[in-house]
Amino acid sequence: MFIPLYDTNRLRHIRLQYVTIGLIVANALVYCATALGGENFTNAAVLGLGFIPSVVHNTAELDPRFIIIPESLSYLTYSFLHADIFHLGGNMLFLWVFGDNVEDALGHTRYLIFYLLCAIAGAAFQGLVAWNSQVPLIGASGAIAGVVVAYLILYPRVKVWVLAFARIPLRIPAFIPLILWVLFQVFMFAAGGEDQISWACHIGGIIAGAVLVLVLRSRGVPLFAGADEDTVVPTSDQPPVAAEPAAPEAPATTTRWGRGNPSGLN
């Protein structure tokens, strides 16, 4: 439907989105490690680290050769595995464009907790919908869905550059493509489309993201904010500068200077 390219939403509370960068690096490293290991190694990683509902719910048993971690940890580990470079690239592009501002609004630690809980929620919802499924769930899509809906709630009016239909560059308010994206996930989940994509995982991430952003956002961070790209907001590195008051006009009979009231101070 659309490919996000860039937003005009600067950071306000943090200097660097190092959690977002770290998550992208971690996903890329895991993908490289599994891809370079060959097909057998990749399959073993998917079975051992992917989320398999039937195994987690004890309705099926995993071959002991593929048991790498406790089953409960697969609620998280699945989200760092990807099927191919396009699967990885798509998820990481969304995370790069939208994750930095969500991290800015939540703070580094709460953002990491938010991301991981959205991943868990995606797997949990997939498990509820397909309780006995033996198909491994992999990919960061559940966590990314949470990030996308959090951005939608926090910054719906910020302008973003997108490629519509992967061809047409547009600069439009974020709520337009993001609402369409959310509605598309809901529609595909309800319609049961494309077996290779876990729409239930996306829905779980969306629900978790919408709830958690309300709870975890930093104090003073508003909801439904717009861009202030033309407004200079003072930071600790740029203290506010008061305007120099103009000298009032002196009365004709008396020369007396009054006290200015700098409009730049409250």
Short mmCIF file of C-alpha atoms in Angstrom, two decimals, residues 242-245 260-266:
data_model
loop_
_atom_site.label_atom_id
_atom_site.label_comp_id
_atom_site.label_asym_id
_atom_site.label_seq_id
_atom_site.Cartn_x
_atom_site.Cartn_y
_atom_site.Cartn_z
CA ALA A 242 14.49 37.49 25.96
CA ALA A 243 13.66 40.22 23.50
CA GLU A 244 15.23 43.55 24.34
CA PRO A 245 12.48 45.93 25.48
CA GLY A 260 10.00 47.29 29.74
CA ASN A 261 8.18 43.93 29.97
CA PRO A 262 10.06 41.43 27.81
CA SER A 263 7.49 39.51 25.84
CA GLY A 264 9.83 36.50 25.62
CA LEU A 265 9.55 35.74 29.34
CA ASN A 266 6.59 34.57 31.38
#
